[in-house]
Short mmCIF file of C-alpha atoms in Angstrom, two decimals:
data_model
loop_
_atom_site.label_atom_id
_atom_site.label_comp_id
_atom_site.label_asym_id
_atom_site.label_seq_id
_atom_site.Cartn_x
_atom_site.Cartn_y
_atom_site.Cartn_z
CA MET K 1 -64.90 -27.40 -129.86
CA SER K 2 -65.30 -27.71 -133.65
CA GLU K 3 -64.92 -31.50 -133.38
CA LEU K 4 -67.58 -31.62 -130.67
CA ASP K 5 -69.89 -29.45 -132.76
CA LYS K 6 -69.48 -31.88 -135.65
CA LEU K 7 -70.12 -34.81 -133.33
CA LEU K 8 -73.46 -33.45 -132.13
CA GLU K 9 -74.61 -31.69 -135.30
CA GLY K 10 -77.89 -33.04 -136.64
CA VAL K 11 -77.98 -35.95 -134.19
CA ASP K 12 -81.31 -37.80 -134.20
CA VAL K 13 -82.31 -38.17 -130.55
CA VAL K 14 -85.13 -40.27 -129.11
CA TRP K 15 -86.51 -39.30 -125.69
CA LYS K 16 -87.73 -42.07 -123.38
CA SER K 17 -88.93 -42.28 -119.78
CA ILE K 18 -86.44 -43.97 -117.47
CA TRP K 19 -88.90 -46.79 -116.70
CA GLU K 20 -89.10 -47.66 -120.43
CA VAL K 21 -85.38 -48.25 -120.93
CA THR K 22 -84.09 -49.58 -117.61
CA THR K 23 -84.25 -52.62 -115.38
CA TRP K 24 -84.27 -52.09 -111.59
CA ASP K 25 -83.69 -54.20 -108.51
CA LYS K 26 -87.34 -54.08 -107.40
CA LYS K 27 -90.85 -52.91 -108.17
CA PHE K 28 -91.90 -49.57 -106.73
CA ASN K 29 -95.30 -49.15 -105.09
CA ALA K 30 -95.36 -45.45 -105.86
CA VAL K 31 -95.58 -46.07 -109.63
CA ASP K 32 -98.70 -47.17 -111.50
CA ASN K 33 -98.61 -50.89 -112.25
CA TYR K 34 -98.57 -50.35 -116.01
CA LYS K 35 -95.45 -48.19 -115.55
CA GLN K 36 -93.47 -50.64 -113.45
CA PRO K 37 -89.90 -51.07 -114.68
CA LYS K 38 -88.49 -54.47 -115.51
CA VAL K 39 -86.99 -56.08 -112.44
CA ILE K 40 -83.90 -58.13 -111.66
CA LYS K 41 -83.29 -59.11 -108.04
CA TYR K 42 -79.98 -58.17 -106.43
CA PRO K 43 -79.46 -59.38 -102.83
CA ASN K 44 -79.35 -56.31 -100.59
CA LEU K 45 -77.56 -56.27 -97.25
CA LEU K 46 -77.95 -53.90 -94.35
CA ALA K 47 -75.15 -51.30 -94.43
CA SER K 48 -74.06 -52.36 -90.93
CA LYS K 49 -73.27 -55.85 -92.27
CA LEU K 50 -71.67 -54.89 -95.56
CA PHE K 51 -68.18 -53.97 -94.36
CA LYS K 52 -68.02 -56.97 -92.03
CA LEU K 53 -67.27 -58.86 -95.27
CA GLU K 54 -64.30 -56.62 -96.10
CA GLN K 55 -60.96 -58.23 -96.97
CA LYS K 56 -57.65 -56.68 -98.06
CA ASN K 57 -57.60 -58.78 -101.21
CA GLY K 58 -60.61 -59.62 -103.31
CA ASP K 59 -62.38 -58.99 -106.60
CA VAL K 60 -65.92 -58.42 -105.25
CA PHE K 61 -66.78 -54.74 -104.77
CA LEU K 62 -68.65 -53.61 -101.63
CA LEU K 63 -71.18 -51.21 -103.11
CA ALA K 64 -72.05 -48.85 -100.26
CA THR K 65 -74.21 -45.72 -100.29
CA GLY K 66 -71.48 -43.36 -99.07
CA GLU K 67 -67.90 -42.57 -100.05
CA ARG K 68 -66.38 -45.53 -98.21
CA GLU K 69 -65.35 -48.32 -100.58
CA GLY K 70 -64.01 -51.79 -100.01
CA TRP K 71 -63.55 -55.28 -101.45
CA THR K 72 -64.18 -58.86 -100.43
CA ASN K 73 -63.80 -62.31 -101.99
CA GLU K 74 -66.35 -64.66 -103.57
CA GLU K 75 -66.22 -67.17 -100.70
CA LEU K 76 -67.34 -64.61 -98.13
CA ALA K 77 -69.78 -62.94 -100.51
CA SER K 78 -71.33 -66.09 -102.02
CA GLU K 79 -74.69 -65.67 -100.25
CA TYR K 80 -75.06 -62.05 -101.41
CA LEU K 81 -73.09 -62.04 -104.67
CA SER K 82 -74.35 -60.11 -107.71
CA ASN K 83 -72.75 -59.53 -111.11
CA GLY K 84 -73.53 -56.93 -113.72
CA GLU K 85 -73.05 -53.44 -115.12
CA ILE K 86 -75.09 -51.13 -112.94
CA ILE K 87 -75.81 -47.61 -111.70
CA ALA K 88 -76.55 -47.33 -107.96
CA ILE K 89 -78.65 -44.62 -106.36
CA PRO K 90 -78.68 -44.54 -102.53
CA TRP K 91 -82.05 -45.41 -101.02
CA GLY K 92 -81.24 -43.24 -98.01
CA LYS K 93 -78.72 -40.39 -98.15
CA SER K 94 -77.52 -37.43 -96.15
CA ARG K 95 -75.14 -35.99 -98.81
CA PRO K 96 -75.52 -34.49 -102.30
CA LEU K 97 -76.30 -37.23 -104.81
CA LYS K 98 -73.35 -36.31 -107.06
CA ASP K 99 -71.02 -37.52 -104.28
CA VAL K 100 -72.59 -40.96 -103.88
CA ILE K 101 -74.22 -42.09 -107.16
CA LYS K 102 -72.03 -44.86 -108.60
CA TYR K 103 -71.31 -46.84 -111.74
CA TYR K 104 -69.83 -50.32 -111.49
CA LYS K 105 -69.23 -53.31 -113.76
CA GLY K 106 -68.35 -56.70 -112.28
CA LYS K 107 -69.03 -58.74 -109.14
CA PHE K 108 -70.46 -56.84 -106.19
CA VAL K 109 -72.39 -56.92 -102.94
CA THR K 110 -74.76 -54.03 -102.30
CA ALA K 111 -76.34 -52.32 -99.30
CA ASP K 112 -79.15 -49.76 -99.21
CA ASN K 113 -79.10 -48.86 -102.92
CA ARG K 114 -81.63 -48.74 -105.74
CA ILE K 115 -79.88 -50.34 -108.70
CA ALA K 116 -80.55 -49.71 -112.40
CA THR K 117 -79.21 -51.18 -115.61
CA SER K 118 -80.07 -50.64 -119.28
CA ASN K 119 -82.69 -52.94 -120.79
CA ASP K 120 -80.69 -53.15 -124.02
CA THR K 121 -77.11 -51.91 -124.32
CA ASP K 122 -77.47 -51.85 -128.14
CA ILE K 123 -79.85 -48.95 -127.57
CA LEU K 124 -78.67 -47.35 -124.32
CA LEU K 125 -75.18 -47.72 -122.85
CA ASN K 126 -75.06 -48.03 -119.08
CA LYS K 127 -72.13 -45.61 -118.89
CA PHE K 128 -74.09 -43.06 -120.94
CA LEU K 129 -77.04 -43.50 -118.55
CA TYR K 130 -74.69 -42.97 -115.60
CA TYR K 131 -73.16 -39.77 -116.97
CA TRP K 132 -76.60 -38.42 -117.86
CA MET K 133 -77.90 -39.15 -114.35
CA LEU K 134 -74.82 -37.45 -112.86
CA GLY K 135 -75.76 -34.36 -114.84
CA GLN K 136 -79.30 -34.60 -113.44
CA CYS K 137 -78.26 -34.94 -109.78
CA SER K 138 -79.57 -31.51 -108.82
CA VAL K 139 -83.00 -32.56 -110.17
CA ILE K 140 -82.99 -36.05 -108.60
CA ASP K 141 -81.85 -34.56 -105.27
CA ARG K 142 -85.20 -32.77 -105.10
CA PHE K 143 -87.03 -36.12 -105.27
CA TYR K 144 -85.66 -37.17 -101.88
CA ARG K 145 -88.17 -36.89 -99.04
CA GLY K 146 -88.38 -37.50 -95.30
CA SER K 147 -86.56 -36.34 -92.19
CA GLY K 148 -83.18 -37.69 -91.15
CA ILE K 149 -81.93 -40.09 -93.84
CA LYS K 150 -84.02 -39.25 -96.91
CA HIS K 151 -85.48 -41.61 -99.52
CA PRO K 152 -86.21 -40.81 -103.18
CA SER K 153 -89.63 -40.75 -104.80
CA MET K 154 -88.96 -43.45 -107.38
CA ALA K 155 -92.09 -42.44 -109.30
CA SER K 156 -90.41 -39.09 -110.00
CA VAL K 157 -87.10 -40.74 -110.94
CA LEU K 158 -88.71 -43.22 -113.34
CA GLU K 159 -90.80 -40.56 -115.04
CA MET K 160 -87.72 -38.53 -115.99
CA ARG K 161 -87.09 -38.48 -119.74
CA ILE K 162 -83.61 -39.29 -121.02
CA PRO K 163 -82.26 -38.38 -124.50
CA ILE K 164 -81.01 -41.42 -126.43
CA PRO K 165 -78.76 -40.50 -129.37
CA PRO K 166 -77.39 -43.15 -131.78
CA LEU K 167 -75.10 -45.72 -130.16
CA LYS K 168 -71.93 -44.44 -131.88
CA ILE K 169 -72.61 -40.96 -130.45
CA GLN K 170 -73.14 -42.42 -126.97
CA LYS K 171 -69.83 -44.29 -127.25
CA GLU K 172 -67.93 -41.16 -128.25
CA ILE K 173 -69.49 -39.10 -125.45
CA VAL K 174 -68.61 -41.82 -122.94
CA ARG K 175 -65.03 -41.97 -124.28
CA ILE K 176 -64.56 -38.21 -123.86
CA LEU K 177 -66.02 -38.14 -120.34
CA ASP K 178 -64.07 -41.26 -119.32
CA THR K 179 -60.88 -39.46 -120.34
CA PHE K 180 -61.64 -36.55 -118.03
CA THR K 181 -62.62 -38.93 -115.22
CA GLU K 182 -59.40 -40.94 -115.58
CA LEU K 183 -57.28 -37.78 -115.58
CA THR K 184 -58.94 -36.55 -112.38
CA THR K 185 -58.47 -39.98 -110.79
CA GLU K 186 -54.77 -39.99 -111.74
CA LEU K 187 -54.30 -36.52 -110.24
CA THR K 188 -56.13 -37.53 -107.06
CA THR K 189 -53.95 -40.64 -106.76
CA GLU K 190 -50.88 -38.48 -107.28
CA LEU K 191 -52.07 -36.08 -104.58
CA THR K 192 -52.54 -38.95 -102.11
CA ALA K 193 -49.03 -40.21 -102.84
CA ARG K 194 -47.53 -36.75 -102.45
CA LYS K 195 -49.33 -36.23 -99.12
CA LYS K 196 -47.83 -39.48 -97.82
CA GLN K 197 -44.42 -38.39 -99.10
CA TYR K 198 -44.86 -34.97 -97.46
CA SER K 199 -45.83 -36.55 -94.14
CA TYR K 200 -42.81 -38.88 -94.26
CA TYR K 201 -40.26 -36.13 -95.04
CA ARG K 202 -41.80 -33.71 -92.56
CA GLU K 203 -41.45 -36.32 -89.84
CA GLN K 204 -37.86 -37.04 -90.84
CA LEU K 205 -36.82 -33.39 -91.15
CA LEU K 206 -38.36 -32.39 -87.82
CA THR K 207 -37.02 -35.28 -85.73
CA PHE K 208 -33.90 -34.46 -83.72
CA GLU K 209 -31.83 -36.24 -81.13
CA ASP K 210 -31.36 -34.35 -77.86
CA SER K 211 -27.61 -34.28 -78.41
CA GLU K 212 -27.95 -32.76 -81.91
CA VAL K 213 -29.68 -29.51 -81.02
CA GLU K 214 -30.57 -27.20 -78.18
CA TRP K 215 -34.17 -27.35 -76.95
CA LYS K 216 -36.02 -24.30 -75.70
CA ILE K 217 -39.54 -23.49 -74.59
CA LEU K 218 -41.66 -21.18 -76.73
CA LYS K 219 -41.91 -18.32 -74.23
CA ASP K 220 -38.10 -18.01 -74.22
CA ILE K 221 -37.72 -17.64 -77.98
CA LEU K 222 -40.96 -16.10 -79.30
CA VAL K 223 -43.14 -13.08 -78.63
CA ARG K 224 -46.70 -13.91 -77.60
CA THR K 225 -49.36 -11.41 -78.70
CA LYS K 226 -52.96 -10.84 -77.71
CA GLY K 227 -55.98 -10.42 -79.95
CA THR K 228 -58.91 -8.00 -79.96
CA LYS K 229 -62.15 -7.93 -78.00
CA ILE K 230 -64.75 -8.84 -80.60
CA THR K 231 -67.78 -11.12 -80.81
CA ALA K 232 -68.75 -13.45 -83.64
CA SER K 233 -71.80 -11.26 -84.37
CA LYS K 234 -69.59 -8.14 -84.55
CA MET K 235 -67.19 -9.92 -86.91
CA LYS K 236 -70.10 -10.76 -89.18
CA GLU K 237 -71.37 -7.18 -89.01
CA ILE K 238 -68.10 -5.48 -90.01
CA HIS K 239 -66.95 -8.10 -92.54
CA LYS K 240 -66.32 -6.72 -96.03
CA ASP K 241 -65.22 -8.91 -98.95
CA GLY K 242 -61.83 -7.77 -100.21
CA SER K 243 -60.82 -5.88 -97.08
CA PRO K 244 -57.11 -6.21 -96.17
CA LEU K 245 -57.22 -7.20 -92.48
CA LYS K 246 -58.12 -10.78 -91.50
CA ILE K 247 -59.65 -11.56 -88.11
CA PHE K 248 -59.53 -15.17 -86.91
CA ALA K 249 -62.04 -16.86 -84.63
CA GLY K 250 -62.29 -20.55 -83.76
CA GLY K 251 -62.19 -23.23 -86.46
CA LYS K 252 -62.52 -21.78 -89.97
CA THR K 253 -64.48 -18.69 -88.88
CA VAL K 254 -62.84 -15.51 -90.17
CA ALA K 255 -63.76 -11.96 -91.16
CA PHE K 256 -62.06 -9.44 -93.43
CA VAL K 257 -62.22 -5.85 -92.22
CA ASP K 258 -60.63 -2.46 -92.77
CA PHE K 259 -57.72 -1.27 -90.62
CA ASP K 260 -59.85 1.34 -88.84
CA ASP K 261 -62.48 -1.23 -87.84
CA ILE K 262 -60.48 -2.39 -84.80
CA PRO K 263 -57.93 -0.66 -82.49
CA SER K 264 -54.52 -0.33 -84.14
CA LYS K 265 -52.84 -1.81 -81.03
CA ASP K 266 -54.68 -5.09 -81.74
CA ILE K 267 -53.30 -5.44 -85.27
CA ASN K 268 -50.37 -7.81 -85.75
CA ARG K 269 -48.17 -7.17 -88.79
CA GLU K 270 -45.52 -9.84 -88.19
CA PRO K 271 -45.52 -13.33 -89.77
CA SER K 272 -47.07 -15.35 -86.96
CA ILE K 273 -48.36 -18.65 -85.66
CA ILE K 274 -52.01 -18.33 -84.61
CA VAL K 275 -53.05 -20.65 -81.80
CA LYS K 276 -56.65 -21.80 -82.15
CA SER K 277 -57.20 -22.75 -78.56
CA ARG K 278 -60.86 -23.80 -78.29
CA GLY K 279 -62.98 -26.41 -80.03
CA VAL K 280 -60.75 -27.59 -82.88
CA ILE K 281 -57.21 -27.17 -81.56
CA GLU K 282 -54.77 -26.28 -84.33
CA PHE K 283 -52.02 -23.91 -85.45
CA GLU K 284 -52.14 -21.65 -88.49
CA TYR K 285 -49.33 -19.66 -90.08
CA TYR K 286 -50.19 -16.22 -91.46
CA ASP K 287 -47.87 -13.57 -92.91
CA LYS K 288 -50.23 -10.65 -93.64
CA PRO K 289 -51.81 -8.13 -91.23
CA PHE K 290 -54.28 -9.85 -88.90
CA SER K 291 -55.92 -10.00 -85.53
CA HIS K 292 -57.95 -12.61 -83.67
CA LYS K 293 -60.47 -12.97 -80.88
CA ASN K 294 -58.92 -12.20 -77.52
CA GLU K 295 -59.34 -15.72 -76.11
CA MET K 296 -56.80 -16.86 -78.71
CA TRP K 297 -53.14 -15.88 -78.96
CA SER K 298 -50.33 -15.87 -81.49
CA TYR K 299 -46.53 -15.97 -81.62
CA HIS K 300 -43.96 -14.22 -83.77
CA SER K 301 -40.16 -14.06 -83.71
CA ASP K 302 -37.92 -11.04 -83.20
CA ASN K 303 -34.86 -13.29 -82.94
CA GLU K 304 -32.71 -13.53 -86.08
CA ASN K 305 -31.78 -17.10 -85.13
CA ILE K 306 -35.41 -18.31 -85.07
CA ASN K 307 -37.39 -18.90 -88.27
CA ILE K 308 -41.05 -18.63 -87.25
CA LYS K 309 -42.14 -20.90 -90.13
CA PHE K 310 -39.82 -23.62 -88.81
CA VAL K 311 -41.49 -23.37 -85.39
CA TYR K 312 -44.91 -23.53 -87.09
CA TYR K 313 -44.05 -26.76 -88.91
CA PHE K 314 -42.79 -28.33 -85.70
CA LEU K 315 -45.94 -27.36 -83.79
CA LYS K 316 -48.11 -28.61 -86.64
CA ILE K 317 -46.84 -32.18 -86.39
CA HIS K 318 -47.47 -32.09 -82.64
CA GLU K 319 -51.11 -30.98 -82.85
CA PRO K 320 -52.24 -34.43 -81.56
CA TYR K 321 -50.39 -33.71 -78.29
CA PHE K 322 -52.19 -30.40 -77.80
CA ARG K 323 -55.55 -31.94 -78.73
CA ASN K 324 -54.98 -34.65 -76.15
CA VAL K 325 -54.32 -32.00 -73.49
CA ALA K 326 -57.44 -30.10 -74.60
CA SER K 327 -59.62 -33.23 -74.43
CA ARG K 328 -59.27 -33.33 -70.65
CA MET K 329 -61.48 -30.23 -70.39
CA GLN K 330 -65.27 -30.24 -70.61
CA MET K 331 -64.95 -28.15 -73.78
CA PRO K 332 -61.71 -28.92 -75.66
CA GLN K 333 -59.35 -26.04 -74.95
CA ILE K 334 -55.78 -25.21 -73.98
CA SER K 335 -54.30 -22.32 -71.99
CA THR K 336 -51.27 -20.17 -72.71
CA PRO K 337 -48.94 -22.11 -70.34
CA VAL K 338 -49.52 -25.24 -72.43
CA THR K 339 -47.89 -23.63 -75.47
CA ASP K 340 -45.54 -21.28 -73.59
CA LYS K 341 -43.85 -24.22 -71.87
CA PHE K 342 -43.70 -26.47 -74.93
CA SER K 343 -40.13 -27.36 -75.92
CA ILE K 344 -38.90 -27.24 -79.49
CA PRO K 345 -35.52 -28.03 -81.09
CA ILE K 346 -33.40 -25.11 -82.33
CA PRO K 347 -30.99 -26.19 -85.08
CA PRO K 348 -28.80 -23.53 -86.75
CA ILE K 349 -30.79 -20.90 -88.65
CA GLU K 350 -29.40 -22.18 -91.98
CA GLU K 351 -30.82 -25.63 -91.22
CA GLN K 352 -34.15 -24.14 -90.17
CA GLU K 353 -34.37 -22.27 -93.47
CA ARG K 354 -33.42 -25.37 -95.49
CA ILE K 355 -36.16 -27.41 -93.80
CA VAL K 356 -38.72 -24.64 -94.34
CA THR K 357 -37.84 -24.41 -98.04
CA ILE K 358 -38.39 -28.16 -98.53
CA LEU K 359 -41.64 -28.29 -96.55
CA ASP K 360 -43.00 -25.16 -98.25
CA LYS K 361 -42.65 -26.87 -101.63
CA PHE K 362 -44.52 -29.95 -100.38
CA ASP K 363 -47.16 -27.76 -98.75
CA ILE K 364 -47.81 -25.83 -101.98
CA LEU K 365 -47.96 -29.05 -104.00
CA THR K 366 -50.39 -30.83 -101.67
CA THR K 367 -52.59 -28.06 -100.23
CA SER K 368 -52.46 -24.92 -102.37
CA ILE K 369 -55.72 -24.09 -104.13
CA SER K 370 -53.89 -21.60 -106.34
CA GLU K 371 -50.76 -23.49 -107.39
CA GLY K 372 -50.62 -27.17 -106.44
CA LEU K 373 -52.36 -30.43 -107.28
CA PRO K 374 -55.63 -29.40 -105.52
CA LYS K 375 -55.91 -26.49 -107.98
CA GLU K 376 -55.21 -28.78 -110.93
CA ILE K 377 -57.84 -31.26 -109.73
CA GLU K 378 -60.39 -28.49 -109.26
CA LEU K 379 -59.75 -27.19 -112.80
CA ARG K 380 -60.12 -30.67 -114.30
CA LYS K 381 -63.39 -31.23 -112.42
CA LYS K 382 -64.80 -27.97 -113.74
CA GLN K 383 -63.66 -28.83 -117.25
CA TYR K 384 -65.26 -32.27 -116.97
CA GLU K 385 -68.54 -30.80 -115.69
CA TYR K 386 -68.57 -28.26 -118.54
CA TYR K 387 -68.13 -30.89 -121.24
CA ARG K 388 -70.58 -33.28 -119.57
CA GLU K 389 -73.22 -30.54 -119.59
CA MET K 390 -72.51 -29.66 -123.21
CA LEU K 391 -72.33 -33.24 -124.49
CA LEU K 392 -75.49 -34.40 -122.73
CA THR K 393 -77.71 -31.44 -123.54
CA PHE K 394 -80.05 -32.14 -126.45
CA PRO K 395 -83.07 -30.15 -127.67
CA LYS K 396 -86.23 -31.54 -126.07
CA PRO K 397 -89.14 -32.42 -128.36
CA GLU K 398 -92.05 -29.98 -128.51
#
């Protein structure tokens, strides 16, 4: 912090309107003629045509308005090829701007973007402009108008005033923020690799030959339990943050209530597999007191030779099967016989526990928001946003 204080102490900052210091890909009718930005023309494709150019190998970036990214080669892109160091703002968007504003340097083909670049990089670095605009996304978001896919008021964007510190200060700010960005990217890449590794080992560990193990149907080895009669509106009414009892509904809908809010007979205290049987068909493992809506059901084990977490992991990799069964109904749903009659392998309890131990470690690493890589990524993002805010906040002139 002391180094950052020294960096920013007494910095002489000039404030300029965006239109004064940037070049854009077109003129904007909404801005007075004498305030038109400088213009450089970048060929602009329709989004529907952009990814038809996509190739596995190439050095030309497909600059789309959403999160999807891709590459192509110069031969395919020759008619639409652009080259430069740019910041792209989507002309139409349906997501928060912070998720889709982009910086790029090199060869590219663009679709449905408004593209800016610094008039003079000896005065304003493009990367500094990009980081500053990222910090202003909540403001720029408010400039988008229209129903459906919204478009920005470019007059409002161009009239924004940007602080321009000396070039050496810009470079140091960019270096610091690049470091945070690269660290987050490395962690995200690591998470993707670990998820692939997890998927591979889970498949290997939960694949058995018929001759290796005994197979049994769920109703013969587990106890099926009912839920409680409760509506979504009632769940919302009795929900209390911090209460100990979790009630599950479909999808991600839950409520936390006190133990006396529902009949005690409807409370399950065993580690269980909750079957979400309507809409989004999936299984969830839960090992604290809970209940669920009565159209759902859950399973637990009272058999010392059955590890309920092992059964959960096996069911989890077979969710596509259950979703396929559910898709045959007008509203996706499954009935209790579908799960009751589903066969699973039963290796020795020691093997079940070994497999669960391995998969638990992968699960924590790849999905835990309190311990694994997702938590680390979230912390780094918050740290990055904190320093971006601090480094790009300068006193405005009177």
